[in-house]
Amino acid sequence: MIQQEFNTRIFRTQDQWDSGFTYRLEKLTGGGITLYSTPTFTQWEEKGVKNPGVLAIDECGLIYYIETGTCKLYRYNPEIKSKEHIPCISGCGGEPGKVETTKRILFDKYTMWVLDAGNERISGRIQAFSRENFQIRYIIDDLENPVDIGLDESGYIYVIEKDDLGSHIFTYDTNGQRIEKVFDESCLKDPLALAVCTDKSIYVIDMEMKKFVRLTDGKCSEPFGDLSKIRPANLVIDRNGNIFILDDTGSIYQFDPDGGCQGKINIPDSSDTITGIAVDSKGNLYASGNKGIAIFVTQKKYTREQGFYYSKTLDSGIEECQWHRLALDAEIPQKSILEIYFYSSDNINIKNEIDELIRNDKKTIQEKASILDEKFHWIGPEKYISSEEIILNDEKNKTAQKTKETNTGLNDKKLTWVGSKKNPRNILFRGKGGRYLWLKIVISTFDENVRPIIREMKVFYPRISYLRYLPAIYQEDPSSREFLDRFLSIFETMSNDLETEISELFKYFDPDTTPENFLSWLASWMNMALEEGWKEEKKREFIRRASFLYKFKGTPSGIEKLIEIYTGKKPLIVENWKTGKPLVLDGKSSFILGMNSLLLQTPVRGFRLGYDSILGRVALREVVQLPEDPFLPIAHSFTVVLDLSNEEFEEYGDGLSRILNDEKPAHTSFNLRIANEMSLGSGIYVGINTRVGGYKPIYLEQRINGKPVRDSTDNTIGYGVLTGGEEQGSRIERRSRLGYDIELI
């Protein structure tokens, strides 16, 4: 059998997997599906941390928190276990620089926002502080009852407010100016908290419905999720879309982006109530309580809840098509289960209905999955269990289901694995087929330390068996025909895989498609030695650029490109002979010794033999020296300047030395300098370890409640604004108030 006799539908890239939808599964970068990770507790930060409340983490991993009781803002560095008081928030109260009931702290690169929900005496407001000096930039206090705020990656602030007319969502830019954006607010009944996902979708907890509401491009989704069993107090969303909810009992629950509960987060040694939660840019979770701050790291443990994948409609274009087999590239570790279901039909009305359901943005993933499970009489499951220690009590899965065929051509016979049980690769579709096919995959694990992964899936069709090569007598009896067809499919699968491997042999000679374990072998063809510790993509990049690198081998541009591929940073290569122009005193020179040039200054005590001059060490020669003779020490050397941190230099240092020794011309020497370790002065290189930063504009305008007053005359230069010269200082006049914006020190 030749490979061209089969058609295939492939699920490999992220776009191909996105054609279907997942429920409680995470999509891998580059393609594939796996279980969601759950935060793993690592440590309590207790040293110097007292009664932390609302907290936030900046891009450097520093923890900012409001101390309960004192209402003071502190910054804590978990690396060196130190904290410092940030005086921009100095206590409890309604004055600028003070808070009463802090609800949320947010950061971007330049600004810190603090939401003070207020109380019966003090109205809620949002204070914005500059991160450069933590001075107040502006205050938004035109909101009657701000409930919560969120920040998207573009720097827009979203505020939920409740008033007598209902609930509203307002948008502000980083300068505190309100932006007109239209939101469908009809779905907001009793909003409690909001968070903004990386795709700019806004998630809201609604207490009246006890569900989530998602707003995408201003449009509301149908309420989803079930929050009836908990009492939410706050929520945050990490970079992968995982939702974490803090309830008023101090417990933390994890939900997937579709509202499915993944379970309760275990917090060891916690006898106190958790009062605040936050996530950092890496997806790690932080929780504050009377004991201190608990840190949870993701990507170490995985949910025990089942994850589901539903494929799009696969159209063979053949009526009553007998779908052949499903091939998987999967990693199923011990104590994990993989289940496969399928459904086929010739009914185009079912196909159109399912396609419309998958495209329906108003339906949640959970609702779509429920509709499909109710509508389809799935064939299966065929379970792959990676450990014999797992005992299944489901008696229904021990025997084949026996039902009658329906008008749509369904048959409830079980699927059959083809291949090794230790490495599931192929499943043979059985039963009467149809033109359209849908797949359902269920992944689960009994061990939270392991993670089953499906990287690729191929569907082969139509069924073409070795049975057609046998005499007709072997096909007369239906039962014998079915058994023989399945039996021969084992050998057909093995043969087809071998033929596919041979026909795709060219992939082994392409650095982009060759398997990872063949990269070193492919590099040896070009006399390239790859480091074992290099990442896979870096190895492919080296091989891909081999012809270019050999063309410029030994040149500054070749060495520069090689180092850039290896470290990801562009170096500065300085050839030492170019650093200065030599001064040569000879007959052709315009310099005349004693007239316009001086070799040295006479010492105070004069020249003394043995001290300032040594007899016999200097010889006058009649022949003029060659111009390059005085500069031989630097004529064949160069310096490589690279901006690396200490950790990066420890990682790349040895490899850089080997690369430079292999690539430099044999008669040259090099000096490797790390720009990060240089001091001010000659060690500063613009573009290497120095950046020319941006600037912030100065607005000559008056602001009231964060809004500019265009016709104000208080900002005229010379009247309300004073431009200074070299002297820096302040004068106590009309525009300065002692103790407010002027402090005597």
XYZ file of N, CA and C in Angstrom, residues 182-185 215-220:
30
model
N -18.037 52.168 24.603
C -19.395 51.682 24.817
C -19.341 50.228 25.277
N -19.996 49.948 26.405
C -20.093 48.590 26.930
C -21.563 48.203 27.060
N -21.827 46.930 26.830
C -23.162 46.394 27.062
C -23.307 46.140 28.562
N -23.933 47.086 29.262
C -24.024 47.012 30.717
C -25.282 46.297 31.193
N -16.879 40.328 29.039
C -17.122 41.356 28.038
C -15.957 41.372 27.063
N -16.252 41.128 25.794
C -15.252 41.136 24.732
C -15.656 42.178 23.708
N -14.770 43.161 23.483
C -15.076 44.283 22.580
C -16.373 44.971 22.982
N -16.610 45.052 24.286
C -17.782 45.742 24.794
C -19.049 44.916 24.832
N -19.022 43.683 24.293
C -20.220 42.852 24.235
C -20.184 41.798 25.331
N -21.348 41.565 25.922
C -21.461 40.616 27.026
C -21.639 39.194 26.518
